[in-house]
Tab-separated table of N, CA and C in Angstrom:
chain	number	residue	atom	x	y	z
U	1	MET	N	12.865	-4.607	-16.386
U	1	MET	CA	11.705	-4.935	-15.589
U	1	MET	C	10.462	-5.816	-15.767
U	2	ASN	N	10.283	-7.097	-15.616
U	2	ASN	CA	8.960	-7.620	-16.292
U	2	ASN	C	8.103	-8.077	-15.407
U	3	ASN	N	8.088	-8.014	-14.029
U	3	ASN	CA	6.489	-7.853	-13.187
U	3	ASN	C	6.394	-6.659	-12.759
U	4	THR	N	4.913	-6.446	-12.686
U	4	THR	CA	4.189	-5.467	-12.041
U	4	THR	C	3.526	-5.777	-10.855
U	5	ALA	N	3.659	-4.871	-9.980
U	5	ALA	CA	2.906	-4.965	-8.505
U	5	ALA	C	2.481	-3.754	-7.968
U	6	TYR	N	1.279	-3.505	-6.737
U	6	TYR	CA	1.057	-2.665	-6.304
U	6	TYR	C	0.989	-3.016	-4.851
U	7	ILE	N	1.740	-1.997	-4.265
U	7	ILE	CA	2.161	-1.944	-2.632
U	7	ILE	C	1.326	-0.837	-1.989
U	8	SER	N	0.944	-1.224	-0.754
U	8	SER	CA	0.283	-0.230	-0.024
U	8	SER	C	1.210	0.008	0.773
U	9	LEU	N	1.044	1.276	1.190
U	9	LEU	CA	1.971	1.873	2.534
U	9	LEU	C	0.966	2.404	3.370
U	10	GLY	N	1.302	2.108	4.742
U	10	GLY	CA	0.480	2.985	5.708
U	10	GLY	C	1.288	3.420	7.123
U	11	THR	N	1.008	4.587	7.611
U	11	THR	CA	1.305	4.955	8.521
U	11	THR	C	0.270	5.795	9.926
U	12	ASN	N	0.863	5.130	11.083
U	12	ASN	CA	-0.039	6.133	11.930
U	12	ASN	C	0.737	6.600	13.439
U	13	MET	N	2.254	6.506	12.990
U	13	MET	CA	3.235	7.042	14.654
U	13	MET	C	4.229	7.978	14.177
U	14	GLY	N	4.580	8.635	15.017
U	14	GLY	CA	5.620	9.626	14.566
U	14	GLY	C	5.525	10.630	13.546
U	15	GLU	N	6.616	10.874	12.880
U	15	GLU	CA	6.449	11.889	11.581
U	15	GLU	C	5.646	10.721	10.456
U	16	LYS	N	4.580	10.879	10.578
U	16	LYS	CA	3.787	10.248	9.381
U	16	LYS	C	4.206	10.526	7.769
U	17	SER	N	4.242	11.527	7.745
U	17	SER	CA	4.804	12.056	6.036
U	17	SER	C	6.350	11.478	5.879
U	18	LEU	N	6.976	11.932	6.704
U	18	LEU	CA	8.270	11.056	6.589
U	18	LEU	C	8.779	10.003	6.628
U	19	ASN	N	7.807	8.928	7.204
U	19	ASN	CA	7.941	7.445	7.321
U	19	ASN	C	7.346	6.866	5.508
U	20	LEU	N	6.258	7.679	5.419
U	20	LEU	CA	6.084	7.232	3.957
U	20	LEU	C	7.060	7.571	3.135
U	21	HIS	N	7.942	8.811	3.327
U	21	HIS	CA	9.046	9.523	2.399
U	21	HIS	C	10.213	8.261	2.281
U	22	ASP	N	10.463	7.943	3.540
U	22	ASP	CA	11.570	7.209	3.483
U	22	ASP	C	11.243	5.863	3.288
U	23	ALA	N	10.181	4.988	3.232
U	23	ALA	CA	10.096	3.910	2.705
U	23	ALA	C	9.908	4.191	1.185
U	24	ILE	N	9.469	5.322	0.449
U	24	ILE	CA	9.395	5.184	-1.243
U	24	ILE	C	10.589	5.279	-1.439
U	25	GLU	N	11.576	6.239	-0.377
U	25	GLU	CA	13.052	6.142	-0.674
U	25	GLU	C	13.967	4.870	-1.023
U	26	TYR	N	13.475	4.055	0.033
U	26	TYR	CA	14.334	2.591	0.245
U	26	TYR	C	13.859	1.951	-1.065
U	27	ILE	N	12.732	2.215	-1.410
U	27	ILE	CA	12.037	1.448	-2.699
U	27	ILE	C	12.813	1.764	-3.923
U	28	GLU	N	12.780	3.215	-4.135
U	28	GLU	CA	13.076	3.771	-5.133
U	28	GLU	C	14.813	3.614	-5.381
U	29	GLU	N	15.473	3.223	-4.249
U	29	GLU	CA	16.907	2.744	-3.801
U	29	GLU	C	17.449	1.517	-4.147
U	30	ASN	N	16.583	0.673	-4.586
U	30	ASN	CA	16.343	-0.663	-4.820
U	30	ASN	C	16.688	-0.790	-6.545
U	31	GLY	N	17.833	-1.222	-6.906
U	31	GLY	CA	18.244	-1.175	-8.241
U	31	GLY	C	16.802	-2.458	-9.100
U	32	LYS	N	16.108	-3.337	-8.595
U	32	LYS	CA	15.582	-4.223	-9.115
U	32	LYS	C	14.005	-3.513	-8.940
U	33	ILE	N	13.846	-2.640	-8.679
U	33	ILE	CA	12.492	-1.869	-8.383
U	33	ILE	C	12.524	-0.644	-9.185
U	34	GLY	N	11.248	-0.454	-9.960
U	34	GLY	CA	10.967	0.827	-10.515
U	34	GLY	C	9.775	1.332	-10.503
U	35	LEU	N	9.735	2.806	-9.776
U	35	LEU	CA	8.527	3.155	-9.377
U	35	LEU	C	7.832	3.795	-10.942
U	36	VAL	N	6.357	3.232	-11.178
U	36	VAL	CA	5.903	3.337	-12.157
U	36	VAL	C	4.762	4.881	-12.133
U	37	ASN	N	3.980	4.841	-10.837
U	37	ASN	CA	3.181	5.563	-10.274
U	37	ASN	C	2.742	5.628	-9.139
U	38	PHE	N	2.439	6.457	-8.673
U	38	PHE	CA	1.924	6.323	-7.182
U	38	PHE	C	0.719	7.187	-6.979
U	39	SER	N	-0.346	7.328	-5.517
U	39	SER	CA	-1.294	7.869	-5.343
U	39	SER	C	-1.045	8.979	-4.448
U	40	SER	N	-1.984	9.877	-4.268
U	40	SER	CA	-2.163	10.783	-3.617
U	40	SER	C	-2.219	10.401	-2.003
U	41	ILE	N	-1.944	10.838	-0.976
U	41	ILE	CA	-1.652	10.532	0.405
U	41	ILE	C	-2.771	10.594	0.890
U	42	TYR	N	-3.493	10.134	1.437
U	42	TYR	CA	-5.044	10.035	1.942
U	42	TYR	C	-4.848	9.421	3.470
U	43	ALA	N	-5.729	10.621	4.212
U	43	ALA	CA	-5.851	10.079	5.820
U	43	ALA	C	-6.896	9.305	6.039
U	44	THR	N	-6.754	8.669	6.785
U	44	THR	CA	-7.795	7.762	6.720
U	44	THR	C	-8.240	6.982	8.385
U	45	ASP	N	-9.385	6.722	8.909
U	45	ASP	CA	-9.669	6.338	9.909
U	45	ASP	C	-9.241	5.180	9.925
U	46	PRO	N	-8.971	4.628	11.102
U	46	PRO	CA	-8.444	3.370	11.928
U	46	PRO	C	-9.425	2.332	11.521
U	47	VAL	N	-8.880	1.069	10.811
U	47	VAL	CA	-10.040	0.003	10.921
U	47	VAL	C	-9.427	-1.197	11.854
U	48	GLY	N	-10.818	-1.715	12.472
U	48	GLY	CA	-9.708	-3.055	13.165
U	48	GLY	C	-10.046	-2.357	14.602
U	49	TYR	N	-8.520	-1.917	14.926
U	49	TYR	CA	-8.572	-1.299	16.410
U	49	TYR	C	-8.744	-0.204	16.113
U	50	THR	N	-9.661	0.247	16.893
U	50	THR	CA	-9.804	1.810	16.388
U	50	THR	C	-9.381	2.735	17.249
U	51	GLU	N	-9.078	2.251	18.609
U	51	GLU	CA	-8.256	3.508	19.497
U	51	GLU	C	-6.853	3.495	19.168
U	52	GLN	N	-7.013	4.502	18.188
U	52	GLN	CA	-5.498	5.123	17.726
U	52	GLN	C	-5.411	5.669	16.623
U	53	ASP	N	-4.379	6.830	16.372
U	53	ASP	CA	-4.361	7.808	15.619
U	53	ASP	C	-4.909	7.834	14.277
U	54	GLU	N	-5.172	8.621	13.541
U	54	GLU	CA	-5.570	8.584	11.517
U	54	GLU	C	-4.126	7.941	11.055
U	55	PHE	N	-4.546	7.070	10.031
U	55	PHE	CA	-3.446	6.776	9.087
U	55	PHE	C	-3.217	7.839	7.905
U	56	LEU	N	-2.097	7.743	7.577
U	56	LEU	CA	-1.929	8.338	6.059
U	56	LEU	C	-1.578	6.909	5.507
U	57	ASN	N	-2.291	7.144	4.375
U	57	ASN	CA	-1.973	5.677	3.433
U	57	ASN	C	-1.673	6.449	1.871
U	58	MET	N	-1.273	5.136	1.110
U	58	MET	CA	-1.070	5.732	-0.285
U	58	MET	C	-0.801	3.988	-0.854
U	59	VAL	N	-1.015	4.248	-2.469
U	59	VAL	CA	-0.473	2.762	-3.037
U	59	VAL	C	0.144	3.355	-4.335
U	60	LEU	N	1.295	2.710	-4.397
U	60	LEU	CA	2.382	2.608	-5.412
U	60	LEU	C	2.256	1.658	-6.129
U	61	HIS	N	2.724	1.983	-7.587
U	61	HIS	CA	2.760	0.706	-8.406
U	61	HIS	C	4.130	0.319	-8.959
U	62	ILE	N	4.568	-0.256	-9.201
U	62	ILE	CA	6.126	-0.579	-9.152
U	62	ILE	C	5.917	-1.717	-10.366
U	63	GLU	N	7.456	-1.879	-11.158
U	63	GLU	CA	7.704	-2.967	-11.863
U	63	GLU	C	8.969	-3.401	-11.219
U	64	THR	N	9.025	-4.452	-11.007
U	64	THR	CA	10.067	-5.295	-10.598
U	64	THR	C	11.000	-6.584	-10.780
U	65	GLU	N	12.054	-6.838	-10.863
U	65	GLU	CA	12.579	-7.986	-11.446
U	65	GLU	C	12.600	-9.237	-10.162
U	66	LEU	N	11.922	-8.522	-8.697
U	66	LEU	CA	12.014	-9.661	-7.845
U	66	LEU	C	10.690	-10.431	-8.451
U	67	ASN	N	11.106	-11.558	-7.438
U	67	ASN	CA	10.078	-12.826	-7.396
U	67	ASN	C	9.347	-12.268	-6.301
U	68	PRO	N	7.745	-12.769	-5.962
U	68	PRO	CA	6.716	-12.193	-5.196
U	68	PRO	C	7.531	-12.587	-3.582
U	69	LEU	N	8.422	-13.381	-3.356
U	69	LEU	CA	8.373	-13.800	-2.266
U	69	LEU	C	9.623	-12.957	-1.511
U	70	GLU	N	10.721	-12.760	-3.042
U	70	GLU	CA	11.583	-11.773	-2.915
U	70	GLU	C	11.276	-10.006	-2.134
U	71	LEU	N	9.788	-9.968	-2.923
U	71	LEU	CA	9.289	-8.512	-3.059
U	71	LEU	C	9.179	-8.455	-1.489
U	72	LEU	N	8.239	-9.461	-1.154
U	72	LEU	CA	7.889	-9.951	0.297
U	72	LEU	C	9.139	-9.459	1.178
U	73	ASP	N	10.293	-9.889	1.368
U	73	ASP	CA	11.153	-9.939	2.037
U	73	ASP	C	11.851	-8.708	1.742
U	74	PHE	N	11.876	-7.979	1.016
U	74	PHE	CA	12.202	-6.459	0.849
U	74	PHE	C	11.221	-5.532	1.416
U	75	CYS	N	10.031	-5.532	1.614
U	75	CYS	CA	8.809	-4.664	2.440
U	75	CYS	C	9.150	-5.162	3.265
U	76	LEU	N	9.164	-6.170	4.170
U	76	LEU	CA	9.842	-6.655	5.397
U	76	LEU	C	10.763	-5.750	6.161
U	77	ASP	N	12.169	-5.949	5.416
U	77	ASP	CA	12.858	-5.272	5.464
U	77	ASP	C	12.932	-3.813	5.547
U	78	VAL	N	12.147	-3.179	4.749
U	78	VAL	CA	11.733	-2.057	4.927
U	78	VAL	C	11.139	-1.753	6.134
U	79	GLU	N	10.214	-2.355	6.593
U	79	GLU	CA	9.405	-2.130	7.735
U	79	GLU	C	10.267	-2.162	9.079
U	80	ASN	N	11.495	-2.957	8.867
U	80	ASN	CA	12.489	-3.235	9.917
U	80	ASN	C	12.993	-2.423	9.530
U	81	THR	N	13.594	-1.936	8.808
U	81	THR	CA	14.575	-0.586	8.989
U	81	THR	C	14.100	0.571	9.652
U	82	LEU	N	12.575	0.844	9.465
U	82	LEU	CA	12.162	1.995	9.820
U	82	LEU	C	11.411	1.772	11.105
U	83	GLY	N	11.517	1.015	11.599
U	83	GLY	CA	11.663	0.375	13.228
U	83	GLY	C	10.157	-0.085	13.377
U	84	ARG	N	9.793	-0.756	12.411
U	84	ARG	CA	8.068	-1.295	12.503
U	84	ARG	C	8.516	-2.376	13.605
U	85	LYS	N	7.486	-1.952	14.809
U	85	LYS	CA	7.420	-3.572	15.923
U	85	LYS	C	5.906	-4.109	15.416
U	86	ARG	N	5.702	-5.073	15.380
U	86	ARG	CA	4.687	-5.755	15.577
U	86	ARG	C	3.984	-5.768	16.949
U	87	GLU	N	3.257	-5.382	17.436
U	87	GLU	CA	2.766	-5.449	18.869
U	87	GLU	C	1.769	-6.054	18.988
U	88	LYS	N	0.403	-5.119	18.663
U	88	LYS	CA	-0.764	-5.676	18.303
U	88	LYS	C	-1.895	-5.514	17.201
U	89	ARG	N	-2.216	-6.575	16.894
U	89	ARG	CA	-3.145	-6.929	15.232
U	89	ARG	C	-3.795	-5.624	15.118
U	90	TRP	N	-3.263	-4.744	13.830
U	90	TRP	CA	-4.301	-3.521	13.503
U	90	TRP	C	-4.215	-2.762	14.159
U	91	GLY	N	-2.935	-2.517	15.023
U	91	GLY	CA	-2.677	-1.715	16.249
U	91	GLY	C	-1.536	-0.590	15.434
U	92	PRO	N	-1.415	0.255	15.890
U	92	PRO	CA	-0.683	1.489	15.682
U	92	PRO	C	0.851	0.738	14.958
U	93	ARG	N	1.840	1.631	13.970
U	93	ARG	CA	2.811	1.259	13.351
U	93	ARG	C	3.368	2.249	12.365
U	94	ILE	N	4.276	2.147	12.793
U	94	ILE	CA	5.189	3.072	12.204
U	94	ILE	C	5.295	3.233	10.771
U	95	ILE	N	5.614	2.168	10.148
U	95	ILE	CA	5.281	1.799	8.739
U	95	ILE	C	4.826	0.520	8.046
U	96	ASP	N	3.618	0.284	7.420
U	96	ASP	CA	3.348	-0.760	6.996
U	96	ASP	C	3.112	-1.041	5.494
U	97	LEU	N	4.022	-1.647	4.493
U	97	LEU	CA	4.051	-2.134	3.420
U	97	LEU	C	3.170	-3.774	3.025
U	98	ASP	N	2.090	-3.587	2.252
U	98	ASP	CA	1.795	-4.520	1.993
U	98	ASP	C	1.380	-4.953	0.380
U	99	ILE	N	1.898	-6.026	-0.306
U	99	ILE	CA	1.598	-6.588	-1.718
U	99	ILE	C	0.323	-6.602	-1.596
U	100	LEU	N	-0.353	-5.640	-2.673
U	100	LEU	CA	-1.795	-5.883	-2.917
U	100	LEU	C	-2.027	-6.882	-3.851
U	101	LEU	N	-1.453	-6.587	-5.216
U	101	LEU	CA	-1.384	-7.247	-5.892
U	101	LEU	C	0.127	-7.574	-6.594
U	102	TYR	N	0.283	-8.632	-7.420
U	102	TYR	CA	1.244	-9.191	-8.449
U	102	TYR	C	1.288	-9.767	-9.662
U	103	ASN	N	1.403	-9.097	-10.684
U	103	ASN	CA	1.434	-9.276	-12.229
U	103	ASN	C	-0.414	-9.435	-11.800
U	104	GLN	N	-0.830	-10.659	-12.623
U	104	GLN	CA	-2.388	-10.741	-12.367
U	104	GLN	C	-2.504	-12.600	-11.529
U	105	GLU	N	-1.500	-12.675	-10.447
U	105	GLU	CA	-1.494	-13.849	-10.232
U	105	GLU	C	-1.785	-14.063	-9.092
U	106	ASN	N	-2.223	-15.186	-8.851
U	106	ASN	CA	-3.014	-15.721	-7.671
U	106	ASN	C	-2.016	-16.408	-6.858
U	107	ILE	N	-1.144	-16.123	-5.422
U	107	ILE	CA	-0.207	-16.675	-4.486
U	107	ILE	C	-0.940	-17.004	-3.492
U	108	ASN	N	-0.999	-18.367	-2.896
U	108	ASN	CA	-1.444	-18.687	-1.899
U	108	ASN	C	-0.556	-19.732	-1.263
U	109	SER	N	0.742	-18.737	-0.308
U	109	SER	CA	1.625	-19.881	0.266
U	109	SER	C	1.580	-19.060	1.744
U	110	GLU	N	2.077	-20.197	2.459
U	110	GLU	CA	2.175	-20.100	4.007
U	110	GLU	C	2.847	-18.723	5.001
U	111	LYS	N	3.540	-17.809	3.621
U	111	LYS	CA	4.412	-16.771	3.871
U	111	LYS	C	3.770	-15.274	2.846
U	112	LEU	N	2.745	-15.532	1.893
U	112	LEU	CA	2.283	-14.791	1.129
U	112	LEU	C	0.974	-15.130	0.175
U	113	ILE	N	-0.072	-14.037	0.563
U	113	ILE	CA	-1.371	-14.778	-0.436
U	113	ILE	C	-1.442	-13.300	-0.498
U	114	VAL	N	-1.932	-13.123	-2.472
U	114	VAL	CA	-2.110	-11.973	-2.928
U	114	VAL	C	-3.234	-12.875	-3.984
U	115	PRO	N	-4.156	-11.810	-4.453
U	115	PRO	CA	-4.514	-10.476	-3.723
U	115	PRO	C	-4.429	-10.413	-2.271
U	116	HIS	N	-4.190	-9.427	-1.918
U	116	HIS	CA	-4.020	-9.304	-0.275
U	116	HIS	C	-5.544	-9.624	-0.131
U	117	PRO	N	-5.252	-10.758	0.869
U	117	PRO	CA	-6.760	-11.160	1.359
U	117	PRO	C	-7.947	-10.105	2.021
U	118	ARG	N	-7.431	-9.239	2.707
U	118	ARG	CA	-8.510	-7.981	2.974
U	118	ARG	C	-8.537	-6.748	1.787
U	119	MET	N	-8.006	-6.709	1.198
U	119	MET	CA	-8.164	-5.357	0.132
U	119	MET	C	-8.872	-5.213	-0.006
U	120	LYS	N	-10.231	-6.412	-0.630
U	120	LYS	CA	-11.352	-5.674	-1.649
U	120	LYS	C	-12.627	-5.319	0.117
U	121	ASP	N	-12.079	-5.238	1.363
U	121	ASP	CA	-12.739	-4.904	2.238
U	121	ASP	C	-12.208	-3.546	2.816
U	122	ARG	N	-11.339	-2.998	2.636
U	122	ARG	CA	-10.540	-1.863	2.820
U	122	ARG	C	-10.184	-0.713	1.967
U	123	ALA	N	-11.052	0.175	1.757
U	123	ALA	CA	-11.456	1.488	1.324
U	123	ALA	C	-10.075	2.618	1.464
U	124	PHE	N	-9.171	2.431	2.620
U	124	PHE	CA	-8.072	2.944	2.685
U	124	PHE	C	-6.813	2.024	1.264
U	125	VAL	N	-7.185	0.965	0.770
U	125	VAL	CA	-6.380	0.617	-0.002
U	125	VAL	C	-7.061	0.586	-1.706
U	126	ILE	N	-8.448	0.168	-1.422
U	126	ILE	CA	-8.884	0.578	-2.801
U	126	ILE	C	-9.354	1.821	-3.637
U	127	VAL	N	-9.461	2.925	-2.533
U	127	VAL	CA	-9.632	4.547	-3.101
U	127	VAL	C	-8.237	4.841	-3.883
U	128	PRO	N	-7.116	4.851	-3.313
U	128	PRO	CA	-5.728	5.181	-3.831
U	128	PRO	C	-5.440	4.224	-5.174
U	129	LEU	N	-5.718	3.097	-5.006
U	129	LEU	CA	-5.377	1.834	-6.311
U	129	LEU	C	-6.620	2.623	-7.482
U	130	ILE	N	-7.672	2.659	-7.089
U	130	ILE	CA	-8.639	3.147	-8.183
U	130	ILE	C	-7.686	4.504	-8.821
U	131	GLU	N	-7.478	5.285	-7.944
U	131	GLU	CA	-6.584	6.557	-8.283
U	131	GLU	C	-5.856	6.335	-9.455
U	132	ILE	N	-4.857	5.563	-9.267
U	132	ILE	CA	-3.463	5.159	-10.415
U	132	ILE	C	-3.749	4.067	-11.084
U	133	SER	N	-4.806	3.475	-10.939
U	133	SER	CA	-5.401	2.244	-12.104
U	133	SER	C	-6.870	2.224	-12.121
U	134	PRO	N	-8.011	2.783	-12.596
U	134	PRO	CA	-8.789	2.779	-12.660
U	134	PRO	C	-9.924	1.615	-13.280
U	135	ASN	N	-8.935	1.003	-14.001
U	135	ASN	CA	-9.590	-0.045	-14.800
U	135	ASN	C	-9.076	-1.608	-14.242
U	136	ILE	N	-8.370	-1.395	-12.967
U	136	ILE	CA	-7.657	-2.817	-12.646
U	136	ILE	C	-8.605	-3.586	-12.297
U	137	THR	N	-8.302	-4.755	-12.348
U	137	THR	CA	-9.673	-5.884	-11.960
U	137	THR	C	-8.861	-7.085	-11.485
U	138	PHE	N	-9.311	-7.569	-10.462
U	138	PHE	CA	-8.860	-8.772	-9.490
U	138	PHE	C	-7.997	-10.099	-10.806
U	139	PRO	N	-7.325	-10.732	-9.919
U	139	PRO	CA	-6.571	-11.633	-10.974
U	139	PRO	C	-7.875	-12.556	-11.058
U	140	GLU	N	-7.919	-13.230	-12.644
U	140	GLU	CA	-9.202	-14.249	-12.706
U	140	GLU	C	-10.591	-13.835	-12.263
U	141	MET	N	-10.811	-12.930	-12.513
U	141	MET	CA	-11.771	-11.986	-12.173
U	141	MET	C	-12.239	-11.028	-13.125
U	142	ASN	N	-13.455	-10.949	-13.689
U	142	ASN	CA	-13.953	-9.950	-14.570
U	142	ASN	C	-14.439	-8.732	-13.893
U	143	GLN	N	-14.191	-8.661	-13.007
U	143	GLN	CA	-15.129	-7.343	-12.241
U	143	GLN	C	-13.947	-6.511	-11.281
U	144	PRO	N	-14.236	-5.417	-12.441
U	144	PRO	CA	-13.030	-4.350	-11.501
U	144	PRO	C	-13.551	-4.011	-9.875
U	145	ILE	N	-12.252	-3.548	-9.343
U	145	ILE	CA	-11.965	-3.433	-8.380
U	145	ILE	C	-12.338	-2.431	-8.048
U	146	LYS	N	-12.787	-1.667	-8.739
U	146	LYS	CA	-13.916	0.129	-7.949
U	146	LYS	C	-14.630	-0.576	-7.533
U	147	SER	N	-15.497	-1.726	-8.400
U	147	SER	CA	-16.858	-2.159	-8.173
U	147	SER	C	-17.435	-2.721	-6.632
U	148	PHE	N	-16.280	-3.229	-5.603
U	148	PHE	CA	-15.837	-3.363	-4.353
U	148	PHE	C	-16.058	-2.155	-3.555
U	149	LEU	N	-15.722	-0.982	-3.929
U	149	LEU	CA	-15.578	0.191	-3.230
U	149	LEU	C	-17.124	0.467	-2.815
U	150	GLU	N	-18.345	0.256	-3.708
U	150	GLU	CA	-19.709	0.664	-2.850
U	150	GLU	C	-20.568	-0.385	-2.142
U	151	ASP	N	-19.739	-1.458	-1.929
U	151	ASP	CA	-20.207	-2.053	-0.495
U	151	ASP	C	-19.172	-1.823	0.724
U	152	ILE	N	-18.227	-1.068	0.790
U	152	ILE	CA	-17.178	-0.848	1.973
U	152	ILE	C	-18.019	0.030	2.574
U	153	PRO	N	-18.267	-0.041	4.067
U	153	PRO	CA	-19.050	0.710	4.520
U	153	PRO	C	-17.841	2.015	5.310
U	154	ASP	N	-16.832	1.826	5.416
U	154	ASP	CA	-15.880	2.872	5.680
U	154	ASP	C	-15.079	3.622	4.393
U	155	LYS	N	-16.011	3.862	3.593
U	155	LYS	CA	-14.956	4.754	2.809
U	155	LYS	C	-15.242	6.177	2.703
U	156	GLU	N	-16.184	6.789	4.009
U	156	GLU	CA	-15.989	8.004	4.249
U	156	GLU	C	-14.981	8.186	5.123
U	157	GLY	N	-14.373	7.236	5.366
U	157	GLY	CA	-13.224	7.445	6.343
U	157	GLY	C	-11.776	7.662	5.430
U	158	VAL	N	-11.989	7.797	4.322
U	158	VAL	CA	-10.475	7.975	3.821
U	158	VAL	C	-10.849	9.504	2.723
U	159	ARG	N	-10.399	10.138	3.021
U	159	ARG	CA	-9.898	11.912	3.004
U	159	ARG	C	-8.551	11.690	2.097
U	160	ILE	N	-8.565	12.722	1.342
U	160	ILE	CA	-7.418	13.341	0.724
U	160	ILE	C	-6.554	13.970	1.705
U	161	TRP	N	-5.449	13.466	1.973
U	161	TRP	CA	-4.479	14.296	2.884
U	161	TRP	C	-3.595	15.324	2.006
U	162	LYS	N	-3.036	14.707	0.860
U	162	LYS	CA	-2.036	15.777	0.153
U	162	LYS	C	-2.406	14.992	-1.269
U	163	LEU	N	-2.654	16.405	-2.422
U	163	LEU	CA	-2.869	15.796	-3.805
U	163	LEU	C	-1.841	15.531	-4.160
U	164	LYS	N	-1.695	14.297	-5.424
U	164	LYS	CA	-0.690	14.210	-6.175
U	164	LYS	C	-0.257	15.341	-7.034
U	165	ASN	N	0.755	15.935	-7.460
U	165	ASN	CA	0.673	17.693	-7.992
U	165	ASN	C	1.440	17.200	-8.868
U	166	GLY	N	2.070	16.148	-8.888
U	166	GLY	CA	3.514	16.584	-9.617
U	166	GLY	C	3.727	15.217	-10.621
U	167	GLU	N	5.193	15.495	-11.125
U	167	GLU	CA	5.552	14.028	-11.688
U	167	GLU	C	6.837	13.391	-10.687
U	168	ASP	N	7.155	13.878	-9.616
U	168	ASP	CA	8.124	13.177	-8.883
U	168	ASP	C	7.117	12.794	-7.675
U	169	VAL	N	7.410	11.762	-7.415
U	169	VAL	CA	6.785	11.316	-5.917
U	169	VAL	C	6.958	11.999	-4.397
U	170	PHE	N	8.335	12.533	-4.960
U	170	PHE	CA	8.994	13.578	-3.632
U	170	PHE	C	8.094	14.784	-3.692
U	171	ALA	N	7.754	15.319	-4.680
U	171	ALA	CA	6.509	16.399	-4.594
U	171	ALA	C	5.849	16.909	-3.572
U	172	LEU	N	5.394	15.351	-3.207
U	172	LEU	CA	4.194	15.052	-2.296
U	172	LEU	C	4.513	15.679	-0.653
U	173	PHE	N	5.815	15.586	-0.675
U	173	PHE	CA	6.479	15.514	0.583
U	173	PHE	C	6.931	16.845	0.756
U	174	ALA	N	6.827	17.946	-0.263
U	174	ALA	CA	7.488	19.270	-0.271
U	174	ALA	C	6.266	20.247	0.485
U	175	ASN	N	6.839	21.146	1.041
U	175	ASN	CA	6.070	22.071	1.852
U	175	ASN	C	5.630	23.099	0.598
């Protein structure tokens, strides 16, 4: 597997930890994706549309044989399989998978923009990303991603929900 990518996962409906678990299970079952690392799970205040339940968010570091558009299609399939409905922009969702970074590429197509266009403004993405890759930089920039965290006003709204404590991602979901 020769491509490196980072995917954010978020949920604020139903059994939130189960939604994350199920999404990771689908990812791990894909023979063209390997899970390299994962963040702790963070409870986060909603951004944009704030009249909704708090989210659980995390970031996965993967290696994949899939090209960026194939990875996007796979992420959308996982969302659909788990019951995602797109009814309100930034509204409640059972699961959300976003490709944050793909190799060190800049991708700007009608279907996909990487790096994710709003990730520099979202503590719920930057905090777990820094946890698993503290020295990562944006493509074609010498500025580390963690430098953007200082300017994000809502970083206090990102709190550890379940600390990463084992070698297996599913340990996060064990009682």
